[in-house]
JSON list of C-alpha atoms in Angstrom, two decimals:
[
{"chain": "A", "resi": 1, "resn": "MET", "atom": "CA", "xyz": [85.38, 108.94, 171.34]},
{"chain": "A", "resi": 2, "resn": "PRO", "atom": "CA", "xyz": [82.45, 109.68, 169.18]},
{"chain": "A", "resi": 3, "resn": "PHE", "atom": "CA", "xyz": [79.81, 111.44, 171.06]},
{"chain": "A", "resi": 4, "resn": "VAL", "atom": "CA", "xyz": [76.25, 110.78, 169.62]},
{"chain": "A", "resi": 5, "resn": "ARG", "atom": "CA", "xyz": [73.02, 112.17, 170.65]},
{"chain": "A", "resi": 6, "resn": "ILE", "atom": "CA", "xyz": [70.04, 111.10, 169.22]},
{"chain": "A", "resi": 7, "resn": "ASP", "atom": "CA", "xyz": [66.47, 112.74, 168.97]},
{"chain": "A", "resi": 8, "resn": "ALA", "atom": "CA", "xyz": [63.49, 110.83, 167.67]},
{"chain": "A", "resi": 9, "resn": "LEU", "atom": "CA", "xyz": [59.82, 111.95, 167.20]},
{"chain": "A", "resi": 10, "resn": "GLY", "atom": "CA", "xyz": [57.41, 109.45, 169.15]},
{"chain": "A", "resi": 11, "resn": "ALA", "atom": "CA", "xyz": [60.16, 107.47, 170.71]},
{"chain": "A", "resi": 12, "resn": "ASP", "atom": "CA", "xyz": [59.43, 105.72, 174.84]},
{"chain": "A", "resi": 13, "resn": "SER", "atom": "CA", "xyz": [62.46, 104.68, 176.06]},
{"chain": "A", "resi": 14, "resn": "GLU", "atom": "CA", "xyz": [62.86, 100.76, 174.74]},
{"chain": "A", "resi": 15, "resn": "ARG", "atom": "CA", "xyz": [62.93, 102.13, 171.03]},
{"chain": "A", "resi": 16, "resn": "LEU", "atom": "CA", "xyz": [65.58, 105.23, 172.24]},
{"chain": "A", "resi": 17, "resn": "ASP", "atom": "CA", "xyz": [67.41, 102.45, 173.77]},
{"chain": "A", "resi": 18, "resn": "ALA", "atom": "CA", "xyz": [67.05, 100.63, 170.38]},
{"chain": "A", "resi": 19, "resn": "LEU", "atom": "CA", "xyz": [68.37, 103.53, 168.25]},
{"chain": "A", "resi": 20, "resn": "GLY", "atom": "CA", "xyz": [71.47, 104.34, 170.50]},
{"chain": "A", "resi": 21, "resn": "ARG", "atom": "CA", "xyz": [71.88, 99.93, 169.70]},
{"chain": "A", "resi": 22, "resn": "ALA", "atom": "CA", "xyz": [71.58, 100.59, 166.37]},
{"chain": "A", "resi": 23, "resn": "VAL", "atom": "CA", "xyz": [74.30, 103.59, 166.24]},
{"chain": "A", "resi": 24, "resn": "HIS", "atom": "CA", "xyz": [76.70, 102.18, 168.70]},
{"chain": "A", "resi": 25, "resn": "ASP", "atom": "CA", "xyz": [77.01, 98.44, 166.61]},
{"chain": "A", "resi": 26, "resn": "ALA", "atom": "CA", "xyz": [77.00, 100.83, 162.81]},
{"chain": "A", "resi": 27, "resn": "LEU", "atom": "CA", "xyz": [80.21, 103.15, 164.67]},
{"chain": "A", "resi": 28, "resn": "VAL", "atom": "CA", "xyz": [81.45, 100.07, 165.55]},
{"chain": "A", "resi": 29, "resn": "GLU", "atom": "CA", "xyz": [81.74, 97.73, 162.92]},
{"chain": "A", "resi": 30, "resn": "THR", "atom": "CA", "xyz": [82.27, 100.77, 160.05]},
{"chain": "A", "resi": 31, "resn": "ILE", "atom": "CA", "xyz": [84.86, 102.63, 161.58]},
{"chain": "A", "resi": 32, "resn": "GLY", "atom": "CA", "xyz": [86.80, 100.63, 164.66]},
{"chain": "A", "resi": 33, "resn": "ILE", "atom": "CA", "xyz": [85.08, 102.16, 167.11]},
{"chain": "A", "resi": 34, "resn": "PRO", "atom": "CA", "xyz": [85.66, 100.07, 170.50]},
{"chain": "A", "resi": 35, "resn": "PRO", "atom": "CA", "xyz": [82.99, 98.38, 171.44]},
{"chain": "A", "resi": 36, "resn": "ASP", "atom": "CA", "xyz": [82.91, 100.04, 175.51]},
{"chain": "A", "resi": 37, "resn": "ASP", "atom": "CA", "xyz": [83.92, 103.92, 174.02]},
{"chain": "A", "resi": 38, "resn": "ARG", "atom": "CA", "xyz": [79.74, 105.12, 173.81]},
{"chain": "A", "resi": 39, "resn": "PHE", "atom": "CA", "xyz": [79.23, 108.23, 175.10]},
{"chain": "A", "resi": 40, "resn": "GLN", "atom": "CA", "xyz": [75.12, 109.25, 174.37]},
{"chain": "A", "resi": 41, "resn": "VAL", "atom": "CA", "xyz": [72.42, 110.90, 175.07]},
{"chain": "A", "resi": 42, "resn": "LEU", "atom": "CA", "xyz": [69.16, 110.05, 173.76]},
{"chain": "A", "resi": 43, "resn": "VAL", "atom": "CA", "xyz": [66.00, 112.24, 173.63]},
{"chain": "A", "resi": 44, "resn": "GLY", "atom": "CA", "xyz": [62.45, 111.35, 172.75]},
{"chain": "A", "resi": 45, "resn": "HIS", "atom": "CA", "xyz": [59.85, 114.20, 171.66]},
{"chain": "A", "resi": 46, "resn": "ASP", "atom": "CA", "xyz": [56.31, 113.44, 171.80]},
{"chain": "A", "resi": 47, "resn": "GLY", "atom": "CA", "xyz": [54.52, 113.92, 168.66]},
{"chain": "A", "resi": 48, "resn": "THR", "atom": "CA", "xyz": [51.71, 116.21, 170.01]},
{"chain": "A", "resi": 49, "resn": "SER", "atom": "CA", "xyz": [54.28, 119.81, 170.85]},
{"chain": "A", "resi": 50, "resn": "SER", "atom": "CA", "xyz": [57.39, 118.03, 169.43]},
{"chain": "A", "resi": 51, "resn": "THR", "atom": "CA", "xyz": [59.73, 120.45, 168.49]},
{"chain": "A", "resi": 52, "resn": "LEU", "atom": "CA", "xyz": [61.52, 118.56, 166.36]},
{"chain": "A", "resi": 53, "resn": "ARG", "atom": "CA", "xyz": [60.74, 119.89, 162.77]},
{"chain": "A", "resi": 54, "resn": "TYR", "atom": "CA", "xyz": [61.31, 118.11, 159.52]},
{"chain": "A", "resi": 55, "resn": "ASP", "atom": "CA", "xyz": [60.33, 118.76, 155.18]},
{"chain": "A", "resi": 56, "resn": "ASP", "atom": "CA", "xyz": [60.83, 116.78, 152.59]},
{"chain": "A", "resi": 57, "resn": "TYR", "atom": "CA", "xyz": [63.89, 117.06, 150.44]},
{"chain": "A", "resi": 58, "resn": "LEU", "atom": "CA", "xyz": [66.10, 116.03, 147.73]},
{"chain": "A", "resi": 59, "resn": "GLY", "atom": "CA", "xyz": [63.41, 113.56, 147.44]},
{"chain": "A", "resi": 60, "resn": "VAL", "atom": "CA", "xyz": [63.30, 111.78, 150.65]},
{"chain": "A", "resi": 61, "resn": "HIS", "atom": "CA", "xyz": [59.44, 111.66, 151.86]},
{"chain": "A", "resi": 62, "resn": "ARG", "atom": "CA", "xyz": [59.63, 111.76, 155.51]},
{"chain": "A", "resi": 63, "resn": "ASP", "atom": "CA", "xyz": [56.90, 111.13, 158.76]},
{"chain": "A", "resi": 64, "resn": "HIS", "atom": "CA", "xyz": [56.39, 111.04, 162.55]},
{"chain": "A", "resi": 65, "resn": "GLY", "atom": "CA", "xyz": [59.20, 108.53, 162.64]},
{"chain": "A", "resi": 66, "resn": "ILE", "atom": "CA", "xyz": [61.85, 111.39, 162.12]},
{"chain": "A", "resi": 67, "resn": "VAL", "atom": "CA", "xyz": [65.40, 110.15, 164.00]},
{"chain": "A", "resi": 68, "resn": "TYR", "atom": "CA", "xyz": [67.93, 112.66, 164.30]},
{"chain": "A", "resi": 69, "resn": "VAL", "atom": "CA", "xyz": [71.86, 111.44, 164.76]},
{"chain": "A", "resi": 70, "resn": "ALA", "atom": "CA", "xyz": [74.11, 113.80, 165.53]},
{"chain": "A", "resi": 71, "resn": "ILE", "atom": "CA", "xyz": [77.65, 112.05, 165.81]},
{"chain": "A", "resi": 72, "resn": "THR", "atom": "CA", "xyz": [81.18, 114.49, 167.01]},
{"chain": "A", "resi": 73, "resn": "MET", "atom": "CA", "xyz": [83.91, 112.77, 166.18]},
{"chain": "A", "resi": 74, "resn": "ARG", "atom": "CA", "xyz": [87.84, 113.39, 165.19]},
{"chain": "A", "resi": 75, "resn": "SER", "atom": "CA", "xyz": [88.38, 113.81, 161.97]},
{"chain": "A", "resi": 76, "resn": "GLY", "atom": "CA", "xyz": [89.95, 111.28, 159.70]},
{"chain": "A", "resi": 77, "resn": "ARG", "atom": "CA", "xyz": [87.87, 109.17, 158.50]},
{"chain": "A", "resi": 78, "resn": "THR", "atom": "CA", "xyz": [87.49, 108.50, 154.45]},
{"chain": "A", "resi": 79, "resn": "PRO", "atom": "CA", "xyz": [84.36, 109.56, 152.69]},
{"chain": "A", "resi": 80, "resn": "ALA", "atom": "CA", "xyz": [83.90, 106.01, 152.06]},
{"chain": "A", "resi": 81, "resn": "GLN", "atom": "CA", "xyz": [84.04, 104.79, 155.43]},
{"chain": "A", "resi": 82, "resn": "LYS", "atom": "CA", "xyz": [81.45, 107.35, 156.40]},
{"chain": "A", "resi": 83, "resn": "GLN", "atom": "CA", "xyz": [78.93, 106.14, 153.40]},
{"chain": "A", "resi": 84, "resn": "ALA", "atom": "CA", "xyz": [79.46, 102.66, 155.09]},
{"chain": "A", "resi": 85, "resn": "LEU", "atom": "CA", "xyz": [78.51, 104.10, 158.37]},
{"chain": "A", "resi": 86, "resn": "TYR", "atom": "CA", "xyz": [75.05, 105.98, 157.32]},
{"chain": "A", "resi": 87, "resn": "ARG", "atom": "CA", "xyz": [74.20, 103.09, 155.74]},
{"chain": "A", "resi": 88, "resn": "ARG", "atom": "CA", "xyz": [74.30, 100.92, 158.63]},
{"chain": "A", "resi": 89, "resn": "ILE", "atom": "CA", "xyz": [72.64, 103.22, 161.11]},
{"chain": "A", "resi": 90, "resn": "ALA", "atom": "CA", "xyz": [69.73, 102.76, 158.38]},
{"chain": "A", "resi": 91, "resn": "GLU", "atom": "CA", "xyz": [70.08, 98.91, 158.01]},
{"chain": "A", "resi": 92, "resn": "LEU", "atom": "CA", "xyz": [70.19, 99.26, 161.71]},
{"chain": "A", "resi": 93, "resn": "ALA", "atom": "CA", "xyz": [67.42, 102.02, 162.79]},
{"chain": "A", "resi": 94, "resn": "HIS", "atom": "CA", "xyz": [65.58, 99.65, 160.85]},
{"chain": "A", "resi": 95, "resn": "ALA", "atom": "CA", "xyz": [66.55, 95.83, 162.10]},
{"chain": "A", "resi": 96, "resn": "TYR", "atom": "CA", "xyz": [66.63, 97.19, 165.73]},
{"chain": "A", "resi": 97, "resn": "ALA", "atom": "CA", "xyz": [63.58, 100.26, 166.10]},
{"chain": "A", "resi": 98, "resn": "GLY", "atom": "CA", "xyz": [61.65, 99.43, 163.17]},
{"chain": "A", "resi": 99, "resn": "THR", "atom": "CA", "xyz": [62.27, 102.73, 162.18]},
{"chain": "A", "resi": 100, "resn": "GLN", "atom": "CA", "xyz": [62.45, 103.32, 158.16]},
{"chain": "A", "resi": 101, "resn": "PRO", "atom": "CA", "xyz": [65.49, 104.56, 156.89]},
{"chain": "A", "resi": 102, "resn": "ARG", "atom": "CA", "xyz": [64.01, 107.19, 154.85]},
{"chain": "A", "resi": 103, "resn": "ASN", "atom": "CA", "xyz": [63.53, 108.68, 158.30]},
{"chain": "A", "resi": 104, "resn": "VAL", "atom": "CA", "xyz": [67.27, 108.66, 159.40]},
{"chain": "A", "resi": 105, "resn": "PHE", "atom": "CA", "xyz": [68.99, 111.86, 159.39]},
{"chain": "A", "resi": 106, "resn": "VAL", "atom": "CA", "xyz": [72.36, 111.43, 159.84]},
{"chain": "A", "resi": 107, "resn": "THR", "atom": "CA", "xyz": [74.68, 114.25, 160.78]},
{"chain": "A", "resi": 108, "resn": "VAL", "atom": "CA", "xyz": [79.02, 113.75, 161.68]},
{"chain": "A", "resi": 109, "resn": "THR", "atom": "CA", "xyz": [80.93, 116.95, 162.45]},
{"chain": "A", "resi": 110, "resn": "GLU", "atom": "CA", "xyz": [84.52, 116.10, 163.30]},
{"chain": "A", "resi": 111, "resn": "ASN", "atom": "CA", "xyz": [87.19, 117.69, 164.95]},
{"chain": "A", "resi": 112, "resn": "GLU", "atom": "CA", "xyz": [90.74, 117.57, 166.08]},
{"chain": "A", "resi": 113, "resn": "SER", "atom": "CA", "xyz": [91.67, 115.72, 169.37]},
{"chain": "A", "resi": 114, "resn": "ILE", "atom": "CA", "xyz": [92.66, 118.70, 171.65]},
{"chain": "A", "resi": 115, "resn": "ASP", "atom": "CA", "xyz": [88.95, 119.43, 171.20]},
{"chain": "A", "resi": 116, "resn": "TRP", "atom": "CA", "xyz": [88.37, 116.41, 173.65]},
{"chain": "A", "resi": 117, "resn": "SER", "atom": "CA", "xyz": [88.18, 116.46, 177.48]},
{"chain": "A", "resi": 118, "resn": "LEU", "atom": "CA", "xyz": [87.44, 112.84, 178.86]},
{"chain": "A", "resi": 119, "resn": "GLY", "atom": "CA", "xyz": [87.10, 113.50, 182.35]},
{"chain": "A", "resi": 120, "resn": "ASN", "atom": "CA", "xyz": [89.17, 115.35, 185.05]},
{"chain": "A", "resi": 121, "resn": "GLY", "atom": "CA", "xyz": [89.46, 119.11, 183.77]},
{"chain": "A", "resi": 122, "resn": "ALA", "atom": "CA", "xyz": [91.96, 116.93, 181.29]},
{"chain": "A", "resi": 123, "resn": "ALA", "atom": "CA", "xyz": [92.19, 116.97, 177.36]},
{"chain": "A", "resi": 124, "resn": "GLN", "atom": "CA", "xyz": [93.60, 113.11, 177.23]},
{"chain": "A", "resi": 125, "resn": "TYR", "atom": "CA", "xyz": [93.99, 112.82, 173.19]},
{"chain": "A", "resi": 126, "resn": "ALA", "atom": "CA", "xyz": [96.09, 116.09, 173.50]},
{"chain": "A", "resi": 127, "resn": "PRO", "atom": "CA", "xyz": [99.61, 115.65, 172.81]},
{"chain": "A", "resi": 128, "resn": "SER", "atom": "CA", "xyz": [101.97, 116.32, 176.10]},
{"chain": "A", "resi": 129, "resn": "PRO", "atom": "CA", "xyz": [103.34, 119.78, 176.56]},
{"chain": "A", "resi": 130, "resn": "ASP", "atom": "CA", "xyz": [106.61, 118.05, 176.80]},
{"chain": "A", "resi": 131, "resn": "THR", "atom": "CA", "xyz": [106.49, 116.56, 173.27]},
{"chain": "A", "resi": 132, "resn": "ALA", "atom": "CA", "xyz": [104.00, 118.96, 171.74]},
{"chain": "A", "resi": 133, "resn": "ASN", "atom": "CA", "xyz": [107.02, 121.24, 170.49]},
{"chain": "A", "resi": 134, "resn": "PRO", "atom": "CA", "xyz": [110.80, 120.15, 170.29]},
{"chain": "A", "resi": 135, "resn": "LEU", "atom": "CA", "xyz": [112.07, 123.69, 170.62]},
{"chain": "A", "resi": 136, "resn": "SER", "atom": "CA", "xyz": [110.28, 124.26, 174.31]},
{"chain": "A", "resi": 137, "resn": "SER", "atom": "CA", "xyz": [113.34, 122.22, 175.87]},
{"chain": "A", "resi": 138, "resn": "THR", "atom": "CA", "xyz": [115.82, 124.18, 177.97]},
{"chain": "A", "resi": 139, "resn": "ALA", "atom": "CA", "xyz": [118.41, 123.09, 175.85]},
{"chain": "A", "resi": 140, "resn": "PRO", "atom": "CA", "xyz": [120.01, 125.40, 173.53]},
{"chain": "A", "resi": 141, "resn": "VAL", "atom": "CA", "xyz": [118.91, 125.49, 169.94]},
{"chain": "A", "resi": 142, "resn": "SER", "atom": "CA", "xyz": [121.63, 125.02, 166.59]}
]
């Protein structure tokens, strides 16, 4: 159940769609997200008055093709899975949207099941109150 936000400089709706597909396909392929589990915010920024800023950092040269991908998901993936995810996002962003891999900046933020409400004001992934604390029953505790 990842939540993805993609901000891209100079991106029209076609490029944003391609980037969204690239990230989703990479999530499905590398960490097993179900194909119908897509929740994304796609934002294009124009090149003249853009609020996106970037520098060359750690030897990575970036340009006006910069794409920021922020993924929020439940914790539990291994470092190897995350590295495969980053690599695949960069590959697919290049294949689908023509974005140079050096311009794909990805960050992952992890949280716990209780941190999600998927609608109706409910915490669907949280344990039910009856199973959350086995000592909360009315039976005497021995």
